[in-house]
Short mmCIF file of C-alpha atoms in Angstrom, two decimals:
data_model
loop_
_atom_site.label_atom_id
_atom_site.label_comp_id
_atom_site.label_asym_id
_atom_site.label_seq_id
_atom_site.Cartn_x
_atom_site.Cartn_y
_atom_site.Cartn_z
CA MET A 1 40.76 -3.92 26.50
CA ASP A 2 37.30 -2.92 27.81
CA PRO A 3 35.46 -5.86 27.16
CA LEU A 4 32.18 -3.64 26.48
CA LEU A 5 34.21 -1.42 24.14
CA ALA A 6 35.31 -4.91 22.18
CA SER A 7 31.39 -5.98 22.14
CA GLN A 8 30.73 -2.43 20.84
CA ARG A 9 33.15 -2.61 17.97
CA ALA A 10 32.25 -6.10 17.05
CA LEU A 11 28.47 -5.26 17.19
CA ILE A 12 29.42 -2.54 14.75
CA ASP A 13 31.42 -4.30 12.18
CA ALA A 14 28.42 -6.70 12.44
CA TRP A 15 25.98 -3.93 11.33
CA GLN A 16 28.42 -2.68 8.77
CA ARG A 17 28.32 -6.30 6.86
CA CYS A 18 24.83 -6.70 7.40
CA CYS A 19 23.65 -3.01 5.96
CA GLY A 20 26.64 -3.56 3.43
CA ARG A 21 24.43 -6.13 1.53
CA ARG A 22 21.95 -3.47 0.24
CA PRO A 23 23.85 -0.32 0.57
CA VAL A 24 21.75 2.09 -1.12
CA LEU A 25 18.73 1.11 1.15
CA HIS A 26 20.95 2.00 4.16
CA ARG A 27 22.97 4.61 2.70
CA ARG A 28 22.53 6.96 5.98
CA ARG A 29 22.92 3.86 8.29
CA LEU A 30 26.16 3.07 6.97
CA ALA A 31 27.64 6.60 7.08
CA ALA A 32 26.73 6.64 10.74
CA LEU A 33 28.28 3.37 11.46
CA ALA A 34 31.39 4.41 9.93
CA ARG A 35 31.28 7.61 12.37
CA GLU A 36 30.56 4.98 15.17
CA ARG A 37 33.62 2.82 14.32
CA ALA A 38 36.01 5.59 14.18
CA LEU A 39 34.59 6.47 17.64
CA ALA A 40 35.07 3.32 19.02
CA ASP A 41 38.46 2.75 17.59
CA ALA A 42 39.74 6.20 19.19
CA ALA A 43 37.73 5.44 22.47
CA PRO A 44 40.06 4.21 25.72
CA ASP A 45 36.84 2.59 26.84
CA ILE A 46 33.06 1.98 26.43
CA ARG A 47 32.62 5.32 28.58
CA GLY A 48 34.76 7.15 26.46
CA PHE A 49 33.03 5.97 23.28
CA LEU A 50 29.97 7.34 24.68
CA ALA A 51 31.52 10.63 25.71
CA ALA A 52 32.55 11.19 22.18
CA GLY A 53 29.01 11.04 21.25
CA GLY A 54 28.56 7.01 20.44
CA GLN A 55 25.10 5.67 20.34
CA GLY A 56 23.93 9.22 20.12
CA LEU A 57 21.82 11.29 17.89
CA GLU A 58 22.95 10.02 14.53
CA ALA A 59 23.06 6.51 15.59
CA GLY A 60 19.18 6.67 15.99
CA ARG A 61 18.37 9.32 13.29
CA ALA A 62 20.51 7.68 10.66
CA PRO A 63 17.86 4.55 10.09
CA GLU A 64 14.90 6.79 10.16
CA LEU A 65 16.28 9.06 7.32
CA ASP A 66 16.54 5.71 5.41
CA ARG A 67 13.31 4.86 6.09
CA TRP A 68 12.10 8.06 4.74
CA ALA A 69 14.60 7.77 1.67
CA ALA A 70 12.60 4.32 1.04
CA GLU A 71 9.20 6.09 1.36
CA PHE A 72 10.30 8.80 -1.02
CA ALA A 73 11.51 6.66 -3.70
CA ARG A 74 8.38 4.30 -3.48
CA ALA A 75 5.96 7.47 -3.67
CA ARG A 76 7.93 8.82 -6.63
CA SER A 77 7.86 5.30 -8.53
CA LEU A 78 4.21 5.24 -8.09
CA GLY A 79 3.82 8.63 -9.36
CA SER A 80 2.67 10.33 -6.17
CA PRO A 81 4.39 13.73 -5.47
CA ILE A 82 2.16 14.53 -2.67
CA ALA A 83 3.04 11.30 -0.70
CA ALA A 84 6.85 12.02 -1.45
CA GLU A 85 6.33 14.99 0.19
CA ALA A 86 5.54 13.53 3.35
CA ALA A 87 8.66 11.83 3.61
CA LEU A 88 10.68 14.95 2.57
CA GLN A 89 8.59 16.94 5.21
CA ALA A 90 9.56 14.32 7.90
CA ALA A 91 13.24 14.33 7.10
CA ALA A 92 13.55 17.87 7.32
CA ALA A 93 11.61 17.75 10.99
CA ALA A 94 13.89 15.10 12.20
CA LEU A 95 17.05 16.95 11.37
CA SER A 96 16.20 20.01 13.55
CA ALA A 97 17.62 17.85 16.53
CA ARG A 98 21.02 18.82 17.69
CA ASP A 99 21.61 16.57 20.56
CA ALA A 100 20.26 12.92 21.76
CA ALA A 101 18.24 14.71 24.06
CA GLY A 102 16.28 16.43 21.30
CA TRP A 103 15.77 13.45 19.04
CA LEU A 104 12.51 11.91 20.43
CA PRO A 105 10.65 15.37 20.11
CA ALA A 106 12.20 15.85 16.81
CA LEU A 107 10.93 12.51 15.65
CA ALA A 108 7.42 13.17 16.96
CA GLN A 109 7.54 16.59 14.91
CA ALA A 110 8.77 14.57 11.89
CA GLU A 111 5.54 12.07 11.93
CA ALA A 112 3.49 14.95 12.55
CA ALA A 113 4.71 17.17 9.57
CA ALA A 114 4.52 14.07 7.56
CA ALA A 115 0.77 13.08 8.42
CA PRO A 116 -1.39 15.89 6.52
CA TRP A 117 0.69 14.96 3.10
CA ARG A 118 0.08 11.28 3.84
CA GLN A 119 -3.69 11.71 4.62
CA ARG A 120 -3.98 14.25 1.21
CA ALA A 121 -2.21 11.64 -0.85
CA VAL A 122 -5.26 8.95 -0.50
CA PRO A 123 -7.84 11.11 -2.02
CA ALA A 124 -5.48 13.18 -4.34
CA ASP A 125 -4.25 9.58 -5.98
CA GLY A 126 -7.13 7.50 -5.94
CA GLY A 127 -10.04 10.33 -5.90
CA LEU A 128 -10.53 9.67 -9.91
CA ALA A 129 -10.83 5.70 -9.08
CA GLU A 130 -13.36 6.51 -6.31
CA VAL A 131 -15.43 8.90 -8.55
CA LEU A 132 -15.69 6.26 -11.48
CA ARG A 133 -16.66 3.82 -9.11
CA ALA A 134 -19.40 5.79 -7.63
CA LEU A 135 -20.60 6.75 -10.98
CA LEU A 136 -20.86 3.14 -12.24
CA TRP A 137 -23.11 2.38 -9.69
CA GLN A 138 -25.04 5.32 -9.99
CA ALA A 139 -25.78 4.16 -13.67
CA ALA A 140 -27.21 1.06 -12.30
CA ALA A 141 -29.40 2.73 -9.46
CA LEU A 142 -33.17 3.59 -9.37
CA PRO A 143 -34.87 6.63 -10.65
CA GLY A 144 -33.80 9.48 -8.25
CA GLY A 145 -30.64 7.60 -7.13
CA GLN A 146 -29.98 10.17 -4.31
CA GLU A 147 -27.69 7.70 -2.53
CA ALA A 148 -25.57 6.94 -5.51
CA ARG A 149 -25.27 10.62 -6.42
CA ALA A 150 -24.21 11.64 -3.01
CA VAL A 151 -21.63 8.99 -2.92
CA ALA A 152 -20.12 10.40 -6.35
CA ARG A 153 -20.38 13.99 -5.06
CA THR A 154 -18.46 13.26 -1.58
CA ALA A 155 -15.61 11.42 -3.85
CA TRP A 156 -15.70 14.32 -6.28
CA GLN A 157 -15.23 16.76 -3.28
CA ARG A 158 -12.69 14.78 -1.61
CA TRP A 159 -10.59 14.64 -4.61
CA GLY A 160 -10.80 18.25 -5.38
CA GLU A 161 -9.88 19.04 -2.00
CA ALA A 162 -7.06 17.03 -2.15
CA ASP A 163 -5.44 18.14 -5.27
CA PRO A 164 -7.82 20.53 -7.24
CA ALA A 165 -5.29 21.11 -10.08
CA GLY A 166 -4.84 17.47 -10.65
CA ARG A 167 -8.43 17.14 -11.19
CA ALA A 168 -9.06 19.95 -13.44
CA ARG A 169 -5.90 18.25 -15.28
CA ALA A 170 -7.64 14.93 -15.50
CA LEU A 171 -10.99 16.46 -16.92
CA HIS A 172 -9.54 19.29 -18.80
CA GLY A 173 -5.96 19.04 -19.64
CA ALA A 174 -3.44 16.23 -20.48
CA GLY A 175 -5.32 13.56 -18.49
CA PRO A 176 -4.88 11.80 -15.36
CA ALA A 177 -1.72 12.04 -13.27
CA PRO A 178 0.43 9.04 -13.22
CA ALA A 179 -0.80 8.05 -9.37
CA ALA A 180 -4.52 8.30 -10.67
CA LEU A 181 -3.89 6.69 -14.03
CA ALA A 182 -2.22 3.46 -12.51
CA ARG A 183 -5.59 2.59 -10.72
CA LEU A 184 -7.52 2.75 -14.13
CA PRO A 185 -7.74 -0.08 -15.94
CA TRP A 186 -8.23 1.67 -19.31
CA ARG A 187 -6.35 3.49 -21.83
CA ASP A 188 -6.46 5.43 -25.08
CA GLU A 189 -10.48 5.00 -26.20
CA ALA A 190 -11.57 3.46 -23.15
CA LEU A 191 -9.99 6.04 -20.81
CA ALA A 192 -11.68 8.57 -23.28
CA ALA A 193 -14.86 6.96 -22.42
CA ALA A 194 -14.21 6.95 -18.68
CA LEU A 195 -13.63 10.61 -18.57
CA ASP A 196 -16.79 11.05 -20.70
CA LEU A 197 -18.57 9.27 -17.97
CA LEU A 198 -17.44 11.63 -15.44
CA ARG A 199 -18.10 14.81 -17.53
CA THR A 200 -21.70 13.73 -18.48
CA ARG A 201 -22.66 12.31 -14.93
CA LEU A 202 -21.47 15.11 -12.51
CA PRO A 203 -21.82 19.07 -12.98
CA LEU A 204 -18.12 19.88 -13.04
CA ALA A 205 -16.12 23.22 -12.68
CA PRO A 206 -15.34 25.14 -16.03
CA ALA A 207 -12.52 24.07 -18.23
CA GLY A 208 -9.35 24.91 -16.89
CA SER A 209 -10.54 25.76 -13.60
CA THR A 210 -8.79 24.28 -10.53
CA ALA A 211 -12.29 25.43 -8.35
CA ARG A 212 -14.11 22.63 -6.63
CA GLY A 213 -17.08 22.40 -8.81
CA GLY A 214 -19.96 23.48 -6.49
CA ASP A 215 -17.98 22.38 -3.13
CA ALA A 216 -18.43 24.42 -0.21
CA ALA A 217 -15.60 26.99 0.17
CA ALA A 218 -12.61 26.06 2.03
CA PRO A 219 -8.99 27.14 2.06
CA ALA A 220 -7.23 25.83 -0.90
CA PRO A 221 -4.43 23.30 -0.05
CA ALA A 222 -0.98 24.12 -1.16
CA PRO A 223 -0.14 23.03 -5.02
CA ALA A 224 1.27 19.34 -5.32
CA PRO A 225 4.69 19.75 -5.63
CA ASP A 226 6.64 20.16 -8.68
CA PRO A 227 8.47 16.46 -8.99
CA ALA A 228 11.93 17.64 -10.16
CA GLY A 229 11.99 20.38 -7.94
CA GLN A 230 11.08 18.10 -4.74
CA ALA A 231 14.01 15.51 -6.09
CA ALA A 232 16.64 18.46 -6.02
CA ARG A 233 15.06 19.51 -2.58
CA TRP A 234 15.39 16.14 -0.92
CA ARG A 235 18.79 15.48 -2.31
CA ALA A 236 19.97 18.84 -0.93
CA LEU A 237 18.73 17.95 2.33
CA LEU A 238 20.26 14.54 2.88
CA ASP A 239 23.71 15.78 1.26
CA ALA A 240 24.00 18.70 3.63
CA TRP A 241 23.36 16.12 6.60
CA GLU A 242 26.07 13.81 5.23
CA ARG A 243 28.50 16.52 4.93
CA GLY A 244 27.87 17.38 8.22
CA LEU A 245 28.28 14.00 9.40
CA ALA A 246 31.56 13.77 7.96
CA ALA A 247 32.70 17.33 8.74
CA ALA A 248 32.85 16.49 12.69
CA PRO A 249 33.01 12.53 13.18
CA GLY A 250 33.80 13.15 16.77
CA ALA A 251 31.79 16.00 18.04
CA PRO A 252 29.85 15.09 21.26
CA ASP A 253 26.21 16.09 21.40
CA ALA A 254 25.22 18.10 24.17
CA SER A 255 23.87 14.90 26.40
CA ALA A 256 26.70 12.92 25.48
CA ALA A 257 28.89 13.71 28.72
CA ALA A 258 25.84 12.90 30.92
CA LEU A 259 25.34 9.69 29.16
CA ALA A 260 29.25 8.90 29.88
CA ALA A 261 29.20 9.85 33.23
CA ALA A 262 26.34 7.49 34.00
CA GLY A 263 27.85 4.64 32.00
CA PRO A 264 25.94 2.37 29.58
CA ALA A 265 22.12 3.11 29.58
CA TRP A 266 21.29 -0.20 29.64
CA ASP A 267 21.62 -3.41 31.95
CA THR A 268 24.64 -5.16 30.12
CA ARG A 269 23.90 -8.61 31.29
CA PRO A 270 22.92 -11.10 28.48
CA ASP A 271 20.27 -12.76 30.42
CA GLN A 272 18.59 -9.33 31.07
CA ALA A 273 18.76 -8.73 27.39
CA LEU A 274 16.68 -11.78 26.56
CA ALA A 275 14.29 -11.97 29.27
CA PRO A 276 11.47 -10.11 28.00
CA TYR A 277 11.61 -12.68 24.99
CA GLU A 278 10.92 -15.66 27.32
CA ALA A 279 7.29 -14.84 27.77
CA LEU A 280 6.60 -14.92 24.00
CA THR A 281 7.71 -18.37 23.31
CA ALA A 282 4.29 -20.19 24.01
CA GLY A 283 2.38 -21.58 21.19
CA SER A 284 3.39 -22.60 17.72
CA GLY A 285 2.55 -19.31 16.02
CA PRO A 286 4.94 -16.78 14.02
CA THR A 287 5.96 -14.76 17.19
CA ALA A 288 6.46 -17.90 19.32
CA ARG A 289 8.62 -19.24 16.70
CA ALA A 290 10.72 -15.68 16.33
CA ALA A 291 11.28 -15.24 20.37
CA ARG A 292 12.54 -18.99 20.50
CA ALA A 293 15.08 -18.20 17.67
CA LEU A 294 16.14 -15.00 19.32
CA LEU A 295 16.72 -16.90 22.45
CA ALA A 296 18.71 -19.53 20.93
CA ALA A 297 20.91 -17.52 19.02
CA GLY A 298 21.57 -15.03 22.32
CA ARG A 299 22.34 -18.10 24.90
CA GLY A 300 26.23 -18.11 25.70
CA ALA A 301 26.69 -14.16 24.68
CA THR A 302 29.22 -12.55 27.06
CA ASP A 303 27.01 -9.17 27.49
CA ALA A 304 24.03 -7.55 26.08
CA LEU A 305 26.19 -6.21 23.00
CA ASP A 306 27.16 -9.53 22.27
CA VAL A 307 23.55 -10.71 22.08
CA GLN A 308 22.69 -7.92 19.88
CA ARG A 309 25.77 -8.91 17.65
CA ARG A 310 24.57 -12.27 17.60
CA TRP A 311 21.36 -11.42 16.36
CA VAL A 312 22.56 -9.04 13.76
CA GLU A 313 24.68 -11.76 12.14
CA ALA A 314 21.95 -14.34 12.16
CA GLY A 315 19.35 -11.75 10.64
CA LEU A 316 17.02 -11.99 13.55
CA VAL A 317 16.99 -8.07 14.30
CA PRO A 318 13.62 -7.70 12.62
CA ALA A 319 12.52 -11.27 13.73
CA LEU A 320 9.16 -10.22 15.51
CA GLY A 321 8.31 -7.63 13.16
CA ILE A 322 8.36 -10.43 10.60
CA ALA A 323 6.48 -12.63 12.55
CA ALA A 324 3.75 -10.06 12.73
CA VAL A 325 3.54 -9.77 8.94
CA GLU A 326 3.22 -13.52 8.60
CA ALA A 327 0.69 -13.47 11.02
CA ARG A 328 -1.47 -10.94 9.19
CA LEU A 329 -0.69 -12.77 5.86
CA ASP A 330 -1.93 -16.09 7.39
CA GLU A 331 -5.29 -14.09 8.50
CA ASP A 332 -5.60 -12.61 5.21
CA GLU A 333 -5.03 -16.07 3.64
CA ALA A 334 -7.73 -17.85 6.13
CA ARG A 335 -10.26 -15.52 4.02
CA GLU A 336 -9.64 -17.34 0.80
CA ALA A 337 -11.96 -20.08 1.96
CA GLY A 338 -15.11 -17.62 1.94
CA TRP A 339 -14.01 -15.03 -0.62
CA PRO A 340 -11.03 -16.14 -3.07
CA SER A 341 -8.87 -13.60 -4.51
CA PRO A 342 -6.28 -14.32 -6.87
CA LEU A 343 -5.10 -10.79 -6.37
CA ARG A 344 -4.47 -11.35 -2.55
CA ARG A 345 -2.96 -14.56 -3.19
CA ALA A 346 -0.44 -13.17 -5.32
CA HIS A 347 0.27 -10.43 -2.97
CA ALA A 348 0.66 -12.74 -0.01
CA ARG A 349 3.01 -15.06 -2.45
CA ALA A 350 5.27 -12.42 -3.35
CA LEU A 351 5.69 -10.73 0.29
CA ARG A 352 6.25 -14.29 2.12
CA ASP A 353 9.06 -14.78 -1.01
CA ARG A 354 10.96 -11.64 -0.08
CA LEU A 355 10.41 -11.96 3.86
CA ALA A 356 12.96 -14.67 3.94
CA GLU A 357 15.67 -12.11 2.73
CA VAL A 358 15.12 -9.67 5.33
CA ARG A 359 17.87 -8.80 7.75
CA THR A 360 17.24 -5.00 8.92
CA ASP A 361 14.37 -3.10 10.28
CA THR A 362 14.81 -0.88 7.25
CA GLU A 363 14.36 -3.55 4.94
CA LEU A 364 11.15 -4.87 6.85
CA VAL A 365 9.59 -1.51 6.34
CA ALA A 366 10.67 -0.96 3.14
CA LEU A 367 9.38 -4.25 1.77
CA THR A 368 5.79 -4.20 3.44
CA ALA A 369 5.02 -0.60 2.91
CA HIS A 370 5.87 -1.00 -0.94
CA ALA A 371 3.89 -4.31 -1.25
CA GLU A 372 0.94 -2.73 0.75
CA ALA A 373 1.15 0.48 -1.53
CA CYS A 374 1.30 -1.38 -4.65
CA LEU A 375 -1.74 -3.54 -3.55
CA ALA A 376 -3.73 -0.40 -2.90
CA VAL A 377 -3.31 0.69 -6.51
CA GLU A 378 -4.27 -2.85 -7.30
CA HIS A 379 -7.28 -2.83 -5.17
CA ALA A 380 -8.51 0.35 -6.80
CA TRP A 381 -7.70 -1.37 -10.49
CA GLN A 382 -9.47 -4.50 -9.71
CA ALA A 383 -12.50 -2.95 -8.03
CA LEU A 384 -13.07 -0.75 -11.46
CA LEU A 385 -12.53 -3.95 -13.39
CA PHE A 386 -15.54 -5.68 -11.34
CA ASP A 387 -17.76 -2.90 -10.78
CA THR A 388 -17.99 -2.05 -14.39
CA ALA A 389 -18.56 -5.80 -15.27
CA LEU A 390 -21.13 -6.25 -12.58
CA VAL A 391 -23.34 -3.08 -12.50
CA PRO A 392 -25.55 -4.59 -15.47
CA LEU A 393 -26.38 -7.41 -13.31
CA GLN A 394 -27.18 -5.10 -10.46
CA ALA A 395 -29.40 -2.77 -12.88
CA ALA A 396 -31.18 -5.83 -14.14
CA ALA A 397 -31.91 -7.19 -10.89
CA LEU A 398 -33.83 -3.92 -9.96
CA ALA A 399 -35.48 -3.63 -13.22
CA ALA A 400 -36.81 -7.63 -12.63
CA MET A 401 -37.65 -7.20 -9.03
CA LEU A 402 -39.53 -4.11 -9.23
CA GLY A 403 -41.07 -3.94 -13.14
CA PRO A 404 -41.13 -0.82 -15.14
CA GLU A 405 -43.64 0.99 -12.78
CA LEU A 406 -40.77 1.65 -10.42
CA THR A 407 -37.69 1.71 -12.23
CA ALA A 408 -36.43 4.07 -14.93
CA PRO A 409 -37.65 2.97 -18.49
CA ASP A 410 -34.24 2.71 -19.84
CA LEU A 411 -32.86 0.47 -16.78
CA PRO A 412 -30.62 -1.26 -17.23
CA GLY A 413 -29.58 0.41 -20.49
CA PRO A 414 -26.98 3.05 -18.79
CA ALA A 415 -24.98 0.35 -17.10
CA VAL A 416 -24.95 -1.54 -20.02
CA ASP A 417 -23.62 0.98 -22.20
CA ALA A 418 -21.13 2.13 -19.56
CA ALA A 419 -19.87 -1.46 -19.59
CA ARG A 420 -19.49 -1.77 -23.18
CA ALA A 421 -17.83 1.60 -23.64
CA LEU A 422 -15.10 0.49 -20.94
CA LEU A 423 -14.64 -3.05 -21.61
CA GLY A 424 -16.19 -3.73 -24.95
CA GLY A 425 -18.69 -6.45 -25.86
CA GLY A 426 -21.92 -7.20 -24.34
CA PRO A 427 -23.04 -8.40 -20.49
CA ARG A 428 -23.86 -12.00 -21.64
CA ALA A 429 -20.44 -12.81 -23.31
CA ARG A 430 -18.83 -11.22 -20.29
CA LEU A 431 -20.08 -13.66 -18.01
CA ALA A 432 -17.62 -16.32 -19.73
CA ALA A 433 -14.75 -14.12 -19.31
CA PRO A 434 -12.39 -16.61 -17.00
CA TRP A 435 -12.05 -13.93 -14.34
CA LEU A 436 -15.63 -13.15 -13.89
CA ALA A 437 -16.72 -16.73 -14.65
CA GLY A 438 -14.11 -17.88 -11.75
CA TRP A 439 -15.70 -15.13 -9.50
CA LEU A 440 -19.30 -16.25 -10.14
CA ALA A 441 -18.55 -19.85 -9.29
CA GLY A 442 -16.00 -19.19 -6.36
CA ASN A 443 -17.35 -16.21 -4.76
CA LEU A 444 -21.23 -15.19 -5.87
CA ALA A 445 -22.43 -18.60 -5.81
CA PRO A 446 -21.46 -19.35 -2.15
CA ALA A 447 -22.64 -16.21 -1.17
CA LEU A 448 -26.13 -16.67 -2.60
CA ALA A 449 -26.35 -19.91 -1.10
CA ALA A 450 -25.62 -18.54 2.39
CA PRO A 451 -27.56 -15.43 2.53
CA ASP A 452 -27.24 -14.62 6.30
CA ALA A 453 -23.48 -14.28 5.74
CA ASP A 454 -22.27 -10.61 5.07
CA PRO A 455 -18.90 -10.70 4.18
CA LEU A 456 -16.97 -7.20 4.32
CA ALA A 457 -14.77 -6.32 1.87
CA ALA A 458 -10.94 -6.60 2.69
CA LEU A 459 -8.06 -5.16 0.67
CA GLY A 460 -7.63 -7.39 -2.53
CA GLU A 461 -11.01 -8.17 -2.83
CA ALA A 462 -13.96 -7.51 -5.31
CA GLY A 463 -17.58 -7.78 -6.24
CA HIS A 464 -19.19 -7.38 -2.93
CA GLY A 465 -21.19 -4.11 -4.19
CA VAL A 466 -23.55 -6.48 -6.36
CA LEU A 467 -24.44 -8.88 -3.46
CA PRO A 468 -27.46 -7.12 -1.92
CA ALA A 469 -29.25 -6.71 -5.28
CA LEU A 470 -28.67 -10.46 -6.39
CA ARG A 471 -29.65 -11.68 -3.13
CA GLY A 472 -32.59 -9.76 -3.56
CA TRP A 473 -33.26 -11.19 -6.96
CA GLN A 474 -32.81 -14.49 -5.69
CA ALA A 475 -35.26 -14.19 -2.95
CA TRP A 476 -37.63 -12.98 -5.80
CA ARG A 477 -36.85 -15.54 -8.03
CA ALA A 478 -37.55 -18.29 -5.15
CA ALA A 479 -41.14 -16.69 -4.46
CA HIS A 480 -42.14 -17.05 -8.03
CA GLY A 481 -41.14 -20.89 -7.72
CA ALA A 482 -37.90 -20.73 -9.45
CA PRO A 483 -35.17 -23.53 -8.41
CA ALA A 484 -32.14 -22.41 -6.12
CA LEU A 485 -29.29 -21.84 -8.03
CA ASP A 486 -25.99 -23.42 -7.68
CA ALA A 487 -22.47 -22.63 -9.37
CA PRO A 488 -23.02 -24.70 -12.59
CA ALA A 489 -26.61 -23.06 -12.99
CA LEU A 490 -25.72 -19.64 -12.04
CA PRO A 491 -24.55 -18.18 -15.59
CA ALA A 492 -27.57 -19.35 -17.38
CA ALA A 493 -29.79 -17.63 -14.78
CA LEU A 494 -27.81 -14.60 -15.00
CA ALA A 495 -28.05 -14.37 -18.73
CA GLU A 496 -31.87 -14.96 -18.39
CA LEU A 497 -32.08 -12.29 -16.11
CA LEU A 498 -30.27 -9.89 -18.57
CA ASP A 499 -32.93 -11.18 -21.25
CA ALA A 500 -35.94 -10.20 -18.91
CA ALA A 501 -34.17 -6.80 -18.42
CA GLY A 502 -34.03 -6.33 -22.08
CA ALA A 503 -30.29 -5.39 -21.71
CA ALA A 504 -28.69 -5.11 -25.00
CA GLU A 505 -25.93 -7.62 -26.09
CA ALA A 506 -23.41 -6.04 -28.37
CA PRO A 507 -21.25 -7.43 -30.96
CA PRO A 508 -17.55 -8.97 -29.60
CA ALA A 509 -15.24 -6.35 -28.91
CA ASP A 510 -12.65 -7.24 -26.31
CA ARG A 511 -10.76 -4.06 -24.93
CA ARG A 512 -7.44 -4.28 -23.47
CA VAL A 513 -6.76 -3.13 -20.00
CA TRP A 514 -3.68 -2.20 -18.38
CA LEU A 515 -2.04 -2.83 -14.97
CA TRP A 516 1.42 -1.28 -14.31
CA GLY A 517 1.91 -0.62 -18.06
CA VAL A 518 1.37 -4.17 -18.85
CA PRO A 519 -1.67 -4.81 -21.43
CA ALA A 520 -4.05 -7.85 -21.49
CA PRO A 521 -7.12 -8.54 -23.39
CA ALA A 522 -10.14 -7.63 -21.14
CA ARG A 523 -11.15 -11.31 -20.95
CA ALA A 524 -8.01 -12.21 -19.90
CA ALA A 525 -7.65 -9.73 -17.19
CA GLU A 526 -6.98 -12.35 -14.36
CA ALA A 527 -3.43 -12.94 -15.90
CA LEU A 528 -2.53 -9.50 -14.42
CA LEU A 529 -4.10 -10.23 -11.11
CA ARG A 530 -2.53 -13.41 -10.71
CA SER A 531 1.37 -11.91 -11.31
CA PRO A 532 1.16 -8.30 -11.12
CA SER A 533 4.18 -6.43 -12.64
CA ARG A 534 4.60 -4.12 -9.89
CA PRO A 535 7.50 -1.43 -9.89
CA ALA A 536 10.56 -2.39 -8.51
CA LEU A 537 11.57 -1.77 -4.90
CA ALA A 538 14.24 0.85 -5.05
CA GLY A 539 17.68 -0.36 -3.46
CA TRP A 540 16.73 -3.90 -2.79
CA ALA A 541 19.10 -5.70 -5.16
CA PRO A 542 21.93 -6.64 -2.89
CA GLY A 543 25.07 -4.68 -3.73
CA ALA A 544 23.23 -2.54 -5.92
CA GLY A 545 23.61 1.32 -6.57
CA GLY A 546 22.25 3.90 -8.36
CA ASP A 547 18.79 4.57 -7.13
CA GLU A 548 18.82 8.33 -7.18
CA ALA A 549 15.77 8.77 -5.27
CA LEU A 550 17.39 7.00 -2.21
#
C-alpha cells in the first residue's frame, strides 16, 4: 500500500475518534470525515484519493459550518436572533462554493455577509443597558448636564438604529427582548422603575411606533429575524448540505484533477512539518510550552500526515490557540492587583477549567466565544449594578465641592431616588452591602491613594466612572484640612459626604437582582458574580446529542 495513503487513512481515523467525543459539536466535520474515509478506502494511492476529491472543498468547509453552527446556537441561547442571523448568513454564503478553488473566496464572502449582523447585534442587544447607564449618570450631573444627555442620546439613537422594533417593544409593548433583559439586574417592580426612568428622562417616540424618536432620518434596518422561522431556515440550509454530501460521496470537484496531478500539496517530510515550531520554543510562556509539546509528539513520525495524526491523538491540534487564550487570561489576572474583580476571576477560572478538555479548533472557538459572549452580558449587568449604587456618591461629591450656588437645588435627590427605586434602601445602608464594601476597600481606597493612576476599565470590571468626582472630593477635603482617607475610614467618610449633601436615607427594603435567571437579594449580589449560572454550551457534553440548534 502507498505509505502516504496509509497515513491518510490513519489520520482520518484519528480525527473521527477525536471528533466523535462531541458528535453534536462536530456534526458536519464527522459527515465530511466519513466521506473522506470512503474516498481513501476506494483509492489505490494518495494521488487517486486526491483525484477523487480527498482533502478538497468539504474537508475545509465542514469545520467552518460547525463553527457557525456553534455561533448560531450560542446566539439563540442568549436570546439574540440578530446575532444568530450572522451565523446563518455566513453559512449560506459559504455554501455557494462549488470546488476547492472557490472555497477561499466563498469564505471571505461568508465573513463579509456576517459582519453587518454581528455589528448590529451589539447595540441591539446592549442598547437598553447602555441607555440606562447613561441616564443614571445624568441623574448625578450638574445643572445643564449637556455631556451626560449627549451620551444618553447617542446610546438611544444607536439602539433605535440597530433594532427600532425592539426598542419600541421594550418601552411600549411586551417589555425588553430576552437579550436586552439578560443585561438588566432587575425584574418586576424594579424593572418597571428602570423603564420609567427611561420614559421620563428622554423624549421618546409615540407609543407603538418604531420610529427613532427624534433621530436623523436614515434607512430602516432589516427587521430582526423571527426566531422560529430562523431556526427552520438554518435546519433546511444544513440539511440540504448533508444530503448533497451523502448523494455524491466520490464526486471530485473541478480542481481535484490538477491537485492529483501535482501530488500532495505539501512537503511530506516530517521534519518540514515540525520546522515552523522550533522558533517558538524559547522562553517559559504558554506558547513556548505548546510548541515544545508539538515537537515532542511529532518526533519519530514517518511523514507529515503521521505528524498530524500524532497531534490529533494527543489533543495538541489547538495547542497554540489554547496558549494564546491562556496568555490573555494571564494578562487579565495580572490586573487583579490593581483592580480586583470577582466576575473576572470567575470567568478565568471557568475558562481555564474547560481549556483542559479541548481537543479541536472547533471546540476551542466554541468554548472561548461562548465564555466571552457570556462575560459581555455579565459585564453590562455588573456595570448597571455598580452605577446604580454609585451615582448618589457622584452627586453628593459634586454638591459638596460646588455648593448650592453651582448645583441643582435637589442634587443629589434624583440619583438617590433612582438608586432606591432600583435597589431598595438608602445610600448609607448600601455602603455596607458586601459587594460594595469589598469594592470600596479593594478598589476605591487604593485608587484614591494613587490619584495619578488612571486605570482604564476592562471587561469584567466596574466602578471606574465615579473616580474623577471622588478624587476631586478627596482633594477638596484635603484643602479644607481633612485627614487623608484609608480603607477603614472610607465608608464613614462617604456616609458623612452623603449627610453633608442632604441625601435622604430610606427604610431598609432590599430588592432582588437576577442574573441568568437566578435571583439573589441585592445586598448579596456578589454571590451571582462569583459563580454566574451561565447558559450551557451547546454540544459540549461528550457523547451528547439533541442540541437542535446545532
